[in-house]
Every structure is written in structure tokens, then in C-alpha cells.
mmCIF file of C-alpha atoms in Angstrom:
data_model
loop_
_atom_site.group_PDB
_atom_site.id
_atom_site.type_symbol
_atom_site.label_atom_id
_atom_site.label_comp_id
_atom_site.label_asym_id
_atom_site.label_seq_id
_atom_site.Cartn_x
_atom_site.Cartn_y
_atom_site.Cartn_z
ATOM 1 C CA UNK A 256 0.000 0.000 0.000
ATOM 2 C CA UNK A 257 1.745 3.332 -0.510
ATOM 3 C CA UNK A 258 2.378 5.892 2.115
ATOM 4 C CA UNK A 259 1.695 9.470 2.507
ATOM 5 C CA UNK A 260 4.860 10.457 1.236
ATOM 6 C CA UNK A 261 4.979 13.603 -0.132
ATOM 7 C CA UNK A 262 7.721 12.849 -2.968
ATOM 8 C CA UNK A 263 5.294 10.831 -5.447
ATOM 9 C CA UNK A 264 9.055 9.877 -7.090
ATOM 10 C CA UNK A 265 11.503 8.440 -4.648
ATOM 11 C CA UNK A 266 14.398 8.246 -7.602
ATOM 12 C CA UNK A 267 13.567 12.185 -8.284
ATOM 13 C CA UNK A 268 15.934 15.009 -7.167
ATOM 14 C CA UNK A 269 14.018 17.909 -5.397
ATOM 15 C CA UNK A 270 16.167 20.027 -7.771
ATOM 16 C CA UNK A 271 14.763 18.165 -10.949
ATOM 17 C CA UNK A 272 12.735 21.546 -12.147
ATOM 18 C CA UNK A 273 15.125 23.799 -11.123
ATOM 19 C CA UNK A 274 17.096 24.190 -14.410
ATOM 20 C CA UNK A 275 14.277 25.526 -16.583
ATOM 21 C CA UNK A 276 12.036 22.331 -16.831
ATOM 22 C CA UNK A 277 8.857 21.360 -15.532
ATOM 23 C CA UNK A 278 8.123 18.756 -14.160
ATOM 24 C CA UNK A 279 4.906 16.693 -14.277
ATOM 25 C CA UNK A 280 4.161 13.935 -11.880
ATOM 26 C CA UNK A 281 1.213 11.442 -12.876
ATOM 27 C CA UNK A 282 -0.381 9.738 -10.224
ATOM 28 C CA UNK A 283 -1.863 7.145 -11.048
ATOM 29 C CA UNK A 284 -5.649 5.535 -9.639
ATOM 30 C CA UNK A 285 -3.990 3.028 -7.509
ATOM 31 C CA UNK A 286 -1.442 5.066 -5.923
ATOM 32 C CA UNK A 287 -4.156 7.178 -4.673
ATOM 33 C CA UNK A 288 -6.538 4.618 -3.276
ATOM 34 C CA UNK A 289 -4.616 4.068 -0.276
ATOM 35 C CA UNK A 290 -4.436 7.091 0.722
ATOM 36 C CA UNK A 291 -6.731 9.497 3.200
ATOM 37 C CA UNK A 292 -8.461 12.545 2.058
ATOM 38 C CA UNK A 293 -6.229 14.817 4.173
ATOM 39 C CA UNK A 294 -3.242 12.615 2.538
ATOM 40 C CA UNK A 295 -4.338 12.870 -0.718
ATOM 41 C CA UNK A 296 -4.385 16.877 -0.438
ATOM 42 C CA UNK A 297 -0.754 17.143 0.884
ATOM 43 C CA UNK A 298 0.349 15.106 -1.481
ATOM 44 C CA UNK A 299 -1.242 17.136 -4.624
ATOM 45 C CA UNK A 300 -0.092 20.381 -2.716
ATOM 46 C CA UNK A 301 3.147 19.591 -2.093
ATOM 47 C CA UNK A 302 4.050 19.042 -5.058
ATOM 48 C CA UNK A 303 2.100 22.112 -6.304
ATOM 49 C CA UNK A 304 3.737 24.070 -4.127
ATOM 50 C CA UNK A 305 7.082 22.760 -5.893
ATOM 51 C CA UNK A 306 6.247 24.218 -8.719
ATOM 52 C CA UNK A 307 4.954 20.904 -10.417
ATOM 53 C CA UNK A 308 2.138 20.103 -12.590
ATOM 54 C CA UNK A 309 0.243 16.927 -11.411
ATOM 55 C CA UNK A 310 -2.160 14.565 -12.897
ATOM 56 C CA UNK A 311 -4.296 12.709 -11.248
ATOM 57 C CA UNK A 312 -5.297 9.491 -12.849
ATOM 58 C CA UNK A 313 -8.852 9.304 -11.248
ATOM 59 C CA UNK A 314 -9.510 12.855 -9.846
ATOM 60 C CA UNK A 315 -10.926 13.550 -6.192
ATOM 61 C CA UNK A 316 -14.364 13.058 -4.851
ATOM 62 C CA UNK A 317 -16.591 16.716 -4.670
ATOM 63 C CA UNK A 318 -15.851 16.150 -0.404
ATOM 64 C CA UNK A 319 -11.749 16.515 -1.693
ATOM 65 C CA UNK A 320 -12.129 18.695 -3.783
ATOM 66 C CA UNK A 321 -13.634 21.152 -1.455
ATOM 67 C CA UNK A 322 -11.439 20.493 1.087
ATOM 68 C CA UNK A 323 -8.532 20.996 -1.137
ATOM 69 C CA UNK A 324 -9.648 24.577 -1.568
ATOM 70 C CA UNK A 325 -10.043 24.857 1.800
ATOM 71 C CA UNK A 326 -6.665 23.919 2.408
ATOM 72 C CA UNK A 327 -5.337 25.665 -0.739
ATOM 73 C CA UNK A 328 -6.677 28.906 0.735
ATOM 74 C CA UNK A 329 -4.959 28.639 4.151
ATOM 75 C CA UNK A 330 -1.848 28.437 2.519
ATOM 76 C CA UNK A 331 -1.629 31.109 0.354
ATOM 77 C CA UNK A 332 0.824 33.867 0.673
ATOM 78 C CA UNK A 333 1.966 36.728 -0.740
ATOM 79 C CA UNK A 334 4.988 36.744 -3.120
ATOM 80 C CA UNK A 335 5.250 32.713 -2.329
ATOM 81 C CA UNK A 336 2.091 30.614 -3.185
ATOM 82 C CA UNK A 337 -0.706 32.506 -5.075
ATOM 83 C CA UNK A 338 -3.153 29.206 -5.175
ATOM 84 C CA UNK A 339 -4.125 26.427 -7.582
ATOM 85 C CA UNK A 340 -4.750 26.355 -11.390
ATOM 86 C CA UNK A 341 -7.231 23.109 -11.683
ATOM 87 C CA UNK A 342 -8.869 21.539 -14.727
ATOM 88 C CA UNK A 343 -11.173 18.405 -15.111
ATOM 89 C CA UNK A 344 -13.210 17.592 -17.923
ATOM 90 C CA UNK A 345 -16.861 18.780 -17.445
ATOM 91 C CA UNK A 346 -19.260 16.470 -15.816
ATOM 92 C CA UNK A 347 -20.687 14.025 -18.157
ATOM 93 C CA UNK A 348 -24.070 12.764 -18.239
ATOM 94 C CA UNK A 349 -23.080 9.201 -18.154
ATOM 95 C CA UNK A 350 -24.842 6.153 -16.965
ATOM 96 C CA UNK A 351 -22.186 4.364 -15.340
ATOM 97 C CA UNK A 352 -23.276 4.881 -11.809
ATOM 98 C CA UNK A 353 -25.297 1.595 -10.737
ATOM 99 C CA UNK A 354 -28.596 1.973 -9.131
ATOM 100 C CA UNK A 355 -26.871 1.323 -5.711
ATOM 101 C CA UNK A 356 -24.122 4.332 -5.902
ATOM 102 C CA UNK A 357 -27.358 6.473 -7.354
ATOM 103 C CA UNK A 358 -29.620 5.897 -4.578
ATOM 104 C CA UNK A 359 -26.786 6.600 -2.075
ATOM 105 C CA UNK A 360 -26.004 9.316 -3.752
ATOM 106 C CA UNK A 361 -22.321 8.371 -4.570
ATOM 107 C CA UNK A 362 -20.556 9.651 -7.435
ATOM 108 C CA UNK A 363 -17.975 8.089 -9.441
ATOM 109 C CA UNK A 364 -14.797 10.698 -9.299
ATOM 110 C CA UNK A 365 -12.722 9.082 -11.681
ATOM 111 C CA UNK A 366 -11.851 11.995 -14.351
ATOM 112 C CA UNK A 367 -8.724 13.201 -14.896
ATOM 113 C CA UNK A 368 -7.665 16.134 -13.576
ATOM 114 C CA UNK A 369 -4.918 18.626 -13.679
ATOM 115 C CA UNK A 370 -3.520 20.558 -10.959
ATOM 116 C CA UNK A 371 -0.433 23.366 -11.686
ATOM 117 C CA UNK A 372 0.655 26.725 -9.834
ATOM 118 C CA UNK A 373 -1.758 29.022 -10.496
ATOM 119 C CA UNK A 374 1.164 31.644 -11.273
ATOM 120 C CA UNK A 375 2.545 29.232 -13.843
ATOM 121 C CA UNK A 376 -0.470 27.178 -15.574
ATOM 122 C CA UNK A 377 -3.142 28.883 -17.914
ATOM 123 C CA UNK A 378 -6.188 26.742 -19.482
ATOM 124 C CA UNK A 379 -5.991 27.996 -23.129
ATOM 125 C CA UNK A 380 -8.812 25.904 -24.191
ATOM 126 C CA UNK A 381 -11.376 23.398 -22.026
ATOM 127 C CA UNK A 382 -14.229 21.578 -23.518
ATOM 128 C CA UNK A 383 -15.955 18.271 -22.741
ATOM 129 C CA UNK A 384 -13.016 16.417 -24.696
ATOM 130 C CA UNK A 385 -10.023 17.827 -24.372
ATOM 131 C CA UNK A 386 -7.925 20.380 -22.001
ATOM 132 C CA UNK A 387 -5.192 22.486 -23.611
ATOM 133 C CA UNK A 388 -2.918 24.391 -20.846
ATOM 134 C CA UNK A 389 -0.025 26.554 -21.029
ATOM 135 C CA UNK A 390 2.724 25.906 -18.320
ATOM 136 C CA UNK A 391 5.264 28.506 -18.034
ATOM 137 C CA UNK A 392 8.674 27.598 -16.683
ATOM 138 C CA UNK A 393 8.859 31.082 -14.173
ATOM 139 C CA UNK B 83 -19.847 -0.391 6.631
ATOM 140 C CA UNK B 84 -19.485 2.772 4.234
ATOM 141 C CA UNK B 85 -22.667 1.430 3.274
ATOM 142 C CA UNK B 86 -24.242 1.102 6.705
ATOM 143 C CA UNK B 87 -23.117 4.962 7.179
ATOM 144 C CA UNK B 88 -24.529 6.615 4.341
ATOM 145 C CA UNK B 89 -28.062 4.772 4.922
ATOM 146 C CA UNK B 90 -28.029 5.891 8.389
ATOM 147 C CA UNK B 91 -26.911 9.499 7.413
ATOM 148 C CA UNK B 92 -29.758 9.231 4.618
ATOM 149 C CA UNK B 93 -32.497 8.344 6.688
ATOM 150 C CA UNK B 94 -31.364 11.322 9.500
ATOM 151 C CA UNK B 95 -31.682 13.588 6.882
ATOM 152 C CA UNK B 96 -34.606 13.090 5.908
ATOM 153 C CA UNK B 97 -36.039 12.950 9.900
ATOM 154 C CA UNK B 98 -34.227 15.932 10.382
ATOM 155 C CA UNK B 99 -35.780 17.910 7.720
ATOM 156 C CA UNK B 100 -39.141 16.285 9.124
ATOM 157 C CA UNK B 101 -38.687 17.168 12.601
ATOM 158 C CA UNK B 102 -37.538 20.634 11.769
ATOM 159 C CA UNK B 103 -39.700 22.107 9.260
ATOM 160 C CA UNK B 104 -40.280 25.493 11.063
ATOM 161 C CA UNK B 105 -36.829 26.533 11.829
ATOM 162 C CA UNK B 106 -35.607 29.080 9.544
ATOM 163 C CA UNK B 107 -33.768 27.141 6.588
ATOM 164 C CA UNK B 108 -30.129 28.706 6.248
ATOM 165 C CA UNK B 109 -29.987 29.141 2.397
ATOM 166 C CA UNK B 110 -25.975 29.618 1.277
ATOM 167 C CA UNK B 111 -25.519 32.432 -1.292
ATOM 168 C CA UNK B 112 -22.875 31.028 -3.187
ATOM 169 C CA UNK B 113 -20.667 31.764 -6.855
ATOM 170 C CA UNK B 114 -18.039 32.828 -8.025
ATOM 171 C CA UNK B 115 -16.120 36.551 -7.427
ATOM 172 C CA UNK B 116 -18.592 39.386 -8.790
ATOM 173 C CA UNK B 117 -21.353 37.443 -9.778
ATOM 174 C CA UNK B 118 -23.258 39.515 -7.840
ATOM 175 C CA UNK B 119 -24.433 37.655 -4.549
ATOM 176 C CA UNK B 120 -24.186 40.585 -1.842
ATOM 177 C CA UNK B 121 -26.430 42.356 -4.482
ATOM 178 C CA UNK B 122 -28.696 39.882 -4.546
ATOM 179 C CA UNK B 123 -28.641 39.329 -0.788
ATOM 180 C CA UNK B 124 -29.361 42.961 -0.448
ATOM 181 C CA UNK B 125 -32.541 42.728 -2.375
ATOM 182 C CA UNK B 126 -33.959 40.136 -1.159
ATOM 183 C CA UNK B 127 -32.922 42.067 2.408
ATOM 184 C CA UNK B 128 -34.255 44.883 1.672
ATOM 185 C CA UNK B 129 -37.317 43.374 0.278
ATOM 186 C CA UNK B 130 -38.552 41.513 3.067
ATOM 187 C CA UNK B 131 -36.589 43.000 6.092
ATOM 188 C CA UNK B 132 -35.679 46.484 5.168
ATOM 189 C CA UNK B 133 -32.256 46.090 6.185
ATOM 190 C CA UNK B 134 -29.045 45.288 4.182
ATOM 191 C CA UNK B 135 -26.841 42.648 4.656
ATOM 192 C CA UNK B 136 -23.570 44.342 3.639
ATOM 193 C CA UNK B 137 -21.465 46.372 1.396
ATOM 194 C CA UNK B 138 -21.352 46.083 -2.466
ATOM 195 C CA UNK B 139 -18.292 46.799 -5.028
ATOM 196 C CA UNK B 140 -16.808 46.100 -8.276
ATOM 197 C CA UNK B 141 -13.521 44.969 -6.889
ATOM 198 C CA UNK B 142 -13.304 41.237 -6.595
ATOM 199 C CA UNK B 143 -13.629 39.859 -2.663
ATOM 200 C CA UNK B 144 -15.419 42.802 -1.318
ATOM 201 C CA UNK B 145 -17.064 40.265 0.594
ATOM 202 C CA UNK B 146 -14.382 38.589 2.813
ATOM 203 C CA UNK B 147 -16.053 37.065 6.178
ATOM 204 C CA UNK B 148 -19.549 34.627 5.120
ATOM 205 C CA UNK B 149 -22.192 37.289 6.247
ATOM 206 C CA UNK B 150 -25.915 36.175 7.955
ATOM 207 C CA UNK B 151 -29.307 38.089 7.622
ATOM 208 C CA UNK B 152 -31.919 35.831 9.898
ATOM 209 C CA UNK B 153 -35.527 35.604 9.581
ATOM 210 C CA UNK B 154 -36.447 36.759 6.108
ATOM 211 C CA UNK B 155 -39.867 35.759 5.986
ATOM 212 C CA UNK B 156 -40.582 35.807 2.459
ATOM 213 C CA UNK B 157 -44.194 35.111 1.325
ATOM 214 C CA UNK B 158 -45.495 33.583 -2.010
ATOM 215 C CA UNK B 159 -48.905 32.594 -3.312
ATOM 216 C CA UNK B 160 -50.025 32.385 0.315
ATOM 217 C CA UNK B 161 -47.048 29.871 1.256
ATOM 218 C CA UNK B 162 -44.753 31.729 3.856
ATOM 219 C CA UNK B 163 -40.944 30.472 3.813
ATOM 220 C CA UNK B 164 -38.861 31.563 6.395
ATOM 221 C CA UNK B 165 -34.862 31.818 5.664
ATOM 222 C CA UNK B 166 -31.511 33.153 7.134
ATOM 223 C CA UNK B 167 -29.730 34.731 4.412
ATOM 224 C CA UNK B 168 -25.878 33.589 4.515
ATOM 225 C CA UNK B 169 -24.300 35.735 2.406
ATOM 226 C CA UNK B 170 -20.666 34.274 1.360
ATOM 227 C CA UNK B 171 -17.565 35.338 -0.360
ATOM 228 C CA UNK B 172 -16.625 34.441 -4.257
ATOM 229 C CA UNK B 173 -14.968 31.175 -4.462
ATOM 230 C CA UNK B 174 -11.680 30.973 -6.177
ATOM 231 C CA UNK B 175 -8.731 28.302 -5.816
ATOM 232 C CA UNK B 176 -6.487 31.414 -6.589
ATOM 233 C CA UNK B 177 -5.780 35.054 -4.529
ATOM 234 C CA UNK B 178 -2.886 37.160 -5.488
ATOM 235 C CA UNK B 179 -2.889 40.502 -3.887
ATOM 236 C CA UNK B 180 -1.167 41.989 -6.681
ATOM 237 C CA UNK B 181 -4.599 42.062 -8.994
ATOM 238 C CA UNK B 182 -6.289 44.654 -6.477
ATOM 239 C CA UNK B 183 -3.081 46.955 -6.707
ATOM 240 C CA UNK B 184 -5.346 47.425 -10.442
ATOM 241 C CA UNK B 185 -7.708 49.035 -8.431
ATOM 242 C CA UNK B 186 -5.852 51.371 -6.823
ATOM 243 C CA UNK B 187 -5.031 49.816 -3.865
ATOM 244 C CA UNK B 188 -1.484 50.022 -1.594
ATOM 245 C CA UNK B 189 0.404 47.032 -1.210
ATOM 246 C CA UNK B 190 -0.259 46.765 2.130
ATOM 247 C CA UNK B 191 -3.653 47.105 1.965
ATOM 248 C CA UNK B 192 -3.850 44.962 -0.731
ATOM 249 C CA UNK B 193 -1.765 41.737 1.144
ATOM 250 C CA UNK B 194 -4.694 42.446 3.564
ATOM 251 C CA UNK B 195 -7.453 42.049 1.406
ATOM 252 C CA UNK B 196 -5.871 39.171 -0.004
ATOM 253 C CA UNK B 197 -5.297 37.583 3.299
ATOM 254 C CA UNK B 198 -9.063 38.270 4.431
ATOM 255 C CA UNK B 199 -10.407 37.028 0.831
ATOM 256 C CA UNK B 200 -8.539 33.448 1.398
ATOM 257 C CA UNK B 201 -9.975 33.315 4.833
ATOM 258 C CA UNK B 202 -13.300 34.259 3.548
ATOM 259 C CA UNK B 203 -13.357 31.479 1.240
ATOM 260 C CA UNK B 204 -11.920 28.263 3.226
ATOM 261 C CA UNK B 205 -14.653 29.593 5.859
ATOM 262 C CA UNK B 206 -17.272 29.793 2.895
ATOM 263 C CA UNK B 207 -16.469 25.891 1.878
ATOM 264 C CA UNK B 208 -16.540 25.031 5.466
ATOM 265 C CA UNK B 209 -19.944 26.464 5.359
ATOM 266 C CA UNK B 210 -20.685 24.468 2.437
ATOM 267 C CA UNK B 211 -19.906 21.068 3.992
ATOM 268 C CA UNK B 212 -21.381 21.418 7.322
ATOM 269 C CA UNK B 213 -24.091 24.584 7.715
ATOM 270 C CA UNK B 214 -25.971 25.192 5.244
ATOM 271 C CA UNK B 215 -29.682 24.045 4.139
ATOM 272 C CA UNK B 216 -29.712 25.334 0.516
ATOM 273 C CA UNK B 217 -28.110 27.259 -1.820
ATOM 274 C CA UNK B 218 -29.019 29.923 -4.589
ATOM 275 C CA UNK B 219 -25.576 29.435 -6.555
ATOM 276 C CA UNK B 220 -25.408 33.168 -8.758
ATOM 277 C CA UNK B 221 -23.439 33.337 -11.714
ATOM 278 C CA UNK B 222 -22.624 36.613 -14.162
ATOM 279 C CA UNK B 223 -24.737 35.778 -16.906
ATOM 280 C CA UNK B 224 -22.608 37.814 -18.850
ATOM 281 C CA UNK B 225 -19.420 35.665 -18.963
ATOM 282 C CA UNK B 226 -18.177 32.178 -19.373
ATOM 283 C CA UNK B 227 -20.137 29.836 -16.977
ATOM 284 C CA UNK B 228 -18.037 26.447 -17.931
ATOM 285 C CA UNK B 229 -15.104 27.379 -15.069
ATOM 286 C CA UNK B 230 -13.465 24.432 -13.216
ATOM 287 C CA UNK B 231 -14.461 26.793 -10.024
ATOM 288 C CA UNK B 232 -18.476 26.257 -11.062
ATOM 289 C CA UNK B 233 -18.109 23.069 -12.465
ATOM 290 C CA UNK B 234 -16.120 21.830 -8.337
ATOM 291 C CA UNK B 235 -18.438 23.775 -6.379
ATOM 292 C CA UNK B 236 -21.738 22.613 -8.567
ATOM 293 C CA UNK B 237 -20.274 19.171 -8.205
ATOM 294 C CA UNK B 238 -19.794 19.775 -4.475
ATOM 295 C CA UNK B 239 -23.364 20.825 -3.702
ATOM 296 C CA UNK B 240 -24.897 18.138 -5.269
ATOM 297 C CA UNK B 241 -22.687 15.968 -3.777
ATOM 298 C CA UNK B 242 -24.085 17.054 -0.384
ATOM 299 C CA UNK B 243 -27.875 16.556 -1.696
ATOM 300 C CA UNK B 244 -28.909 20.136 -0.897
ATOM 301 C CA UNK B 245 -31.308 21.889 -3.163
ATOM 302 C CA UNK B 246 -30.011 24.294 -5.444
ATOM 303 C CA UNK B 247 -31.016 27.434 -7.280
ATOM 304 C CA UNK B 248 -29.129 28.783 -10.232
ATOM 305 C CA UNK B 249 -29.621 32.086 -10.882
ATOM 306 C CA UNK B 250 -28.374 33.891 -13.820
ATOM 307 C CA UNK B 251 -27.920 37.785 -12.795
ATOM 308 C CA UNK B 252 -26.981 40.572 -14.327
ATOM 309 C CA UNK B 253 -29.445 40.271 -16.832
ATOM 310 C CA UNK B 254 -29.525 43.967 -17.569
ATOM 311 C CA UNK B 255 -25.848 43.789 -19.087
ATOM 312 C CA UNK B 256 -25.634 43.815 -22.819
ATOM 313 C CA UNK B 257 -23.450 40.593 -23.065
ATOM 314 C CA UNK B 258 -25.886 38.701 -20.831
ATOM 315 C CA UNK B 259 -26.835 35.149 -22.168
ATOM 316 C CA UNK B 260 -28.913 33.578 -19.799
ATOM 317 C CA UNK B 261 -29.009 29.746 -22.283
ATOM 318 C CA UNK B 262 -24.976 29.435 -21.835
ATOM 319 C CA UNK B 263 -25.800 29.267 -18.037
ATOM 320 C CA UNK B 264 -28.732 26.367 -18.776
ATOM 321 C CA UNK B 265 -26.842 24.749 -21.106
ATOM 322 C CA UNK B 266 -23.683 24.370 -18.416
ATOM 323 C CA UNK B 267 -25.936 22.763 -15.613
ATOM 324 C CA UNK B 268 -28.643 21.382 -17.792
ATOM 325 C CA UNK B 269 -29.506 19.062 -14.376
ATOM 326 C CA UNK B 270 -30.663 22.342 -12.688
ATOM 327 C CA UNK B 271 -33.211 24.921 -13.756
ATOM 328 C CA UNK B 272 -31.983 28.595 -14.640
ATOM 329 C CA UNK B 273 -33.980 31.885 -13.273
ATOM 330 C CA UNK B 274 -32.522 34.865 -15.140
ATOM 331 C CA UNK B 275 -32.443 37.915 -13.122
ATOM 332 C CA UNK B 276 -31.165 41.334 -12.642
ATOM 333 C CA UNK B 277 -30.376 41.444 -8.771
ATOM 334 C CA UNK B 278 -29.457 45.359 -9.497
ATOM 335 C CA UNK B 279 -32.064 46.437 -11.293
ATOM 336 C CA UNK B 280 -34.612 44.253 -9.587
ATOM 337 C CA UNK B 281 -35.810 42.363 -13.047
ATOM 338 C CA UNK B 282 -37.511 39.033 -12.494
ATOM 339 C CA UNK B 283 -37.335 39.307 -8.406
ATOM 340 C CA UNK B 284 -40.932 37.591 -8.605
ATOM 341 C CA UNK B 285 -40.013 34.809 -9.948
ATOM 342 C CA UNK B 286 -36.906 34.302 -8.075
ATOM 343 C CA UNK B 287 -38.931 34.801 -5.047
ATOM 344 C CA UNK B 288 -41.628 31.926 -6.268
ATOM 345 C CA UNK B 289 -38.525 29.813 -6.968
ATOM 346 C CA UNK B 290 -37.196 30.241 -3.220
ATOM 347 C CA UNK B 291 -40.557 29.280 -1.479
ATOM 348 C CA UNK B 292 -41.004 26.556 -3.629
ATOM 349 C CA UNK B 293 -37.402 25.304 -3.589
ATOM 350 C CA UNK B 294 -36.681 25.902 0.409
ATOM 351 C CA UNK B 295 -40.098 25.977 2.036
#
């Protein structure tokens, strides 16, 4: 099971992005599942706050998400950490939900989803099938 | 034993909303920045109270602390609703102080504005998850309603099985399209509105009685 650890790369230098590149860390469905709420938001915003861009496999539930602004907003300061750029595809009307997550009122969170430095990602272009983003290496 | 859980929190809902049918309903004004919602919460204020609930401006996050008007007894083809107003501030997963220096603003009193904005909003989503009843969810019918912040927080409210009222203000402006806003959350219905001019205030406040009462 993985652990909360906040380096989603063990092999990876801290210093990776610091000579002009960016660097993008995909994380995939099951790496996630093991993980807590709480867990799952210091992992996306430390690495944020690094100045990556990560993808999330399967997204985070609407509970997550809302707690990642939360979170997101108690760290912001000025002339450090301005806040989150964050892109998923727009909510589909699919039918994949079985009748038992519907009348429990769970929804499936698995959409990909893109989280940057809001000083240093820009959606150029969002629509039900594709995101287009601009990442600027600052 | 997930399963067990969400049954049992299910079934209290429901009793809950049973057993307390009288008590004012706390209805969550929620949106993005400058969409409008402390104008709306005004009117409706004024409208049934008299009173205001706070100060309005064009600068984004002029509402930085979630504000509360209680006891607006609004009344509607004989049915009598009666809500507490919580007016809250724009959502946003971004603040950087240097965008109010455009609006002529010191650095130092822009840091604090920033600083009370990203306050304003953590407590806003707190709000969100734990006390609220409803929410009228007010977007600027005059720009781009398919944002990842609308998509989250729509996403977020259903999530949490509370009734919701999209309202499309600013109706009076000349870019207004009130269809992009129904086409974005086709799952909800759209009441267009002009919260500063007062346009369509009837029908928003048939919508609220029906939706909350």
C-alpha cells in the first residue's frame, strides 16, 4: 500500500525543475486509493507548491475537492504561493453509476484532472473532450 | 460499513428535515467573485426585512467574512418560507494581492485584502460542507459559466444533496446570455435575473418558497 509520502518519485531530485524544466508527476488511480483525504491533499499540494504540474489518474471526490480549496486557501501567501490552477473535464451525463451508488447518492470521481501553480499554468482551451494548458517555466 | 453509514446518514436527513420544518432554513448564497451575490442578498434584504446585509463593489472579494441576515420571511402565493440569508464570499482556488493593486489599492492594503479574501473562502467551503440548508448558486450571466471553479463547487453541492437554485444575474448587461448558463448545468433549472435592477425578483422569489419551504 503506498504511504503518505509527499515525494510521489523516490528516484527524483528535489532540484529536478530547477534548471528551466517542468516537471509533471502522474499519479496514477492506484497510488491514490490508499491514501486518506487529508493525505491525498498534501500530497497534490506539495508538489504544487514545488512548482509541479500533477495529474491525477482518477480525480478527487466533490468532499476533496472542497477540502482541497479549503486547504489551498490557508496556505496562500503573498509573493510565495498565489493558489491552484485546476482543470477536469466537465461532468458528463453518463450512466455508469449503478442503481446502488445512485440511490446513495455516490458519485464516481474518476476523471482526470490537472492541478499546476496558479502563477505558472493557464487553461488555453477546455471543452468536454479535451484540455489544452499553457505551463510557463517562471 | 461505508454502506451502513450513508443509509443511516440518509435516513437522518430526511427525519431531520421532518422534525424541523419550522426553523428558519439557512440558504448559502454562493458563486463565483462578482457574480453579484451581496447584491442579490441585499434585495432580497431589503425586500422583506428592510435592512441590508452588507457592502457592495466592483472589486473582486469585497465580501471577505460569510455574512448572515436571519428571519427573512418571504411570502409567495399564500405559502410563507422563512430563511436566514448567509451571504458568502466568491470562491476561487487562486488570490494574489497583486490584482487589487489594479484598483488602486497600496500594497499593504492589498496583502490584507488578499489575506481576508482566502480566509473568507476556506470559511465559505466550510460552510458548504457542514451549515448550510440550501443554496441559490449566482453566476454573471454575462461571462463564461463552464469554469473548473463552477463546475467543483456545482459538483460539491450536489454531492451534499442540498437543493439548489441557479440564478443567472446581471441580466440587464448587454453581453448577458442567460441559455450558456442552462446549457452548463442542464440538471438544474436557470432563473434569469437582474439582482441590481430588480428584473424578475418575482419569480426568483416563487422559486425560493417553492425550492426551500
Amino acid at each position: 500500500m503506498p504511504g503518505p509520502t509527499p515525494n510521489v518519485d523516490g528516484d527524483a531530485s528535489p532540484d529536478d525543475s530547477d534548471d528551466g524544466g517542468v516537471r509533471i508527476d502522474m499519479i496514477s488511480g492506484a497510488r491514490m486509493e490508499g491514501l486518506t483525504g487529508m493525505e491525498k491533499i498534501r500530497l497534490i499540494l506539495d508538489g504544487v507548491r514545488d512548482g509541479n504540474i500533477v495529474i491525477l489518474e482518477e480525480g478527487l471526490s466533490p468532499d476533496e475537492e472542497s477540502k482541497l480549496i479549503e486547504v489551498t486557501m490557508t496556505e496562500i501567501s503573498p509573493d510565495d504561493f498565489t493558489g491552484i490552477e485546476i482543470e477536469t473535464y466537465p461532468k458528463a451525463e453518463t450512466n455508469d453509476q449503478s442503481f446502488l451508488d445512485k440511490l446513495m447518492g455516490r458519485k464516481s470521481a474518476q476523471k482526470l484532472t490537472v492541478i499546476g501553480p496558479a502563477n505558472r499554468i493557464e487553461t488555453l482551451h477546455k471543452d468536454e473532450n479535451l484540455i489544452s494548458t499553457l505551463v510557463s517555466r517562471k | 460499513m461505508g454502506l451502513l453509514t450513508n443509509l443511516k446518514d440518509s435516513i437522518s436527513r430526511v427525519t431531520d428535515g421532518l422534525f424541523a420544518a419550522d426553523e428558519p432554513k439557512r440558504i448559502g448564497i454562493y458563486g463565483p467573485p462578482n457574480a453579484g451575490k451581496t447584491t442579490l442578498a441585499n434585495r432580497i434584504a431589503r425586500d422583506w426585512t428592510g435592512d441590508a446585509v452588507g457592502p457592495e463593489s466592483h472589486i473582486p472579494h469585497e465580501t471577505r467574512r460569510a455574512r448572515r441576515k436571519e428571519n427573512v420571511e418571504i411570502e409567495r402565493n399564500g405559502r410563507k418560507v422563512t430563511i436566514d440569508i448567509v451571504d458568502t464570499p466568491g470562491v476561487t482556488t487562486k488570490v494574489d494581492y497583486k490584482e487589487f493593486l489594479d484598483h488602486d489599492m497600496e500594497k499593504d492594503d492589498a496583502v490584507r485584502r488578499s489575506r481576508e479574501a482566502t480566509e473568507g473562502v476556506a470559511e465559505a467551503m466550510h460552510w458548504l460542507r457542514e451549515d448550510v440548508d440550501g443554496v441559490i448558486y449566482v453566476l454573471d450571466s454575462s461571462t463564461d459559466p463552464f469554469t473548473q471553479v463552477n463546475t467543483m463547487l456545482i459538483g460539491i453541492i450536489e454531492s451534499q444533496d442540498l437543493p439548489a437554485l441557479i440564478l443567472a444575474n446581471k441580466t440587464d448587461l448587454p453581453g448577458s446570455d442567460v441559455q450558456q448558463i442552462a446549457n452548463a448545468f442542464p440538471q438544474h433549472e436557470t432563473i434569469p435575473l437582474s439582482a441590481l435592477e430588480g428584473d424578475n425578483m418575482d419569480e426568483v422569489y416563487t422559486k425560493i418558497a417553492e425550492y426551500f419551504g
